[in-house]
């Protein structure tokens, strides 16, 4: 029965490819290779489909007031699959009160797919609010978004990727917050569209809503947990969440604030860095960025094929962003010195920053997201050397066992696997992993969970040396001086380490 209505109510379609006729299996494979998602499956799912109403309990009554400013939705596509693009548009039309949408502006960033030419014009002509712009040559997402923005006229703009699906009531919460404070940029609670089955994965982020945060050295975003301060400040699960960074696939912003911020940096190429730039500057220049939990949109995350060309472009973009906004912290990002790619002239961006009298980046670290982790700039940082066996250091290059990695006692070389940081959350961290005291006398690391507990360490200062203590246990070297052990603290030099203190904690 399910096969009769694939996709309805956010369900997906799982095909057993081995059971498909040979020709069809080929088409399926080809579709995956072409698009990084299965357009073959997407074609079998209706362009118009219902999604479940996943709104939190209080949302309906919070956002009944519909006297809101109008919105222009701006969607860029470059050879997006027909069905994916049109499903995005239908989902906007079907889940938004008509009087709130002024226009949907589609910008074709020089697609070559024939179906996106006349056939698309023909199809969208049924929507009086849809406008189709064509870029003559490839602009890249960033400049194409600005092309769409220049064409738009509503007081609020929503930039949306061409592979999204909106849930009922998605727009009102985003715009309500902007109507209250026009220098707040809002983003929805994001869910996922599976790139192979097109099933909607509801991420049900409620009290523990994940937030996007900046990563160093590449200034991309990663998901992290809300800071404790933020968790305590929020009274209801429907309250907006201050967000240090954004994913970038759905962004709502007032026209005047976006203009005042100088829009996106037009010197950024193709893709990447623009979300980081916008996040940092809205925070530093007197505005903010929030996730609005009552607004729900699903976005298809699909793997981007890495290419050397894109990698260099991305590094060029973040070099621009770090040199304009990061002050002395730019030294912790990639390519800040332009050694990988010349990042061009940034003088007008710096002039903009000056004219808006934006805060220094330090403000971001103290007021916006004190938990921000910057490798190489921890409270303590660098190699951790044993006092008794002074030619040996903590080294993260041990073997993997399930979800944990063994830590070794190894000759000090001071390179990657021996560079440790003590974070604001009192994690002892290298790479994406944290020292964890859960495993009896084994000294191991696990994925950082941001929950303190077994990953919270006290670096106890002791006459120029330190103890590494968690839950009453200390990291030490065994009596035969050959291995690491986690044991009751006893203050012998075998448990003492030298580790350089770098700065004062931002959070006490
Ligand atoms: Mn996307």
CSV table of N, CA, C and O and ligand atoms in Angstrom, one decimal, residues 161 163 249 299-300 302 304, ligand 1:
chain,number,residue,atom,x,y,z
A,161,UNK,N,17.8,27.4,0.3
A,161,UNK,CA,18.4,26.5,-0.7
A,161,UNK,C,17.3,25.9,-1.6
A,161,UNK,O,16.2,25.8,-1.1
A,163,UNK,N,16.7,22.9,-2.2
A,163,UNK,CA,16.4,21.5,-1.9
A,163,UNK,C,16.0,21.5,-0.4
A,163,UNK,O,16.5,20.8,0.4
A,249,UNK,N,21.4,27.4,5.0
A,249,UNK,CA,20.4,26.9,4.0
A,249,UNK,C,19.1,27.6,4.1
A,249,UNK,O,18.4,27.7,3.0
A,299,UNK,N,15.9,20.3,5.3
A,299,UNK,CA,16.9,20.6,4.2
A,299,UNK,C,17.6,19.3,3.8
A,299,UNK,O,17.9,18.5,4.7
A,300,UNK,N,17.9,19.2,2.6
A,300,UNK,CA,18.6,18.0,2.2
A,300,UNK,C,20.1,18.2,2.3
A,300,UNK,O,20.7,19.0,1.5
A,302,UNK,N,23.5,16.9,1.5
A,302,UNK,CA,24.0,15.9,0.6
A,302,UNK,C,25.5,16.1,0.6
A,302,UNK,O,26.0,17.2,0.7
A,304,UNK,N,29.0,17.0,-0.5
A,304,UNK,CA,29.6,17.7,-1.6
A,304,UNK,C,30.9,17.0,-2.0
A,304,UNK,O,31.7,16.6,-1.1
B,1,LIG,MN1,22.0,23.0,0.9
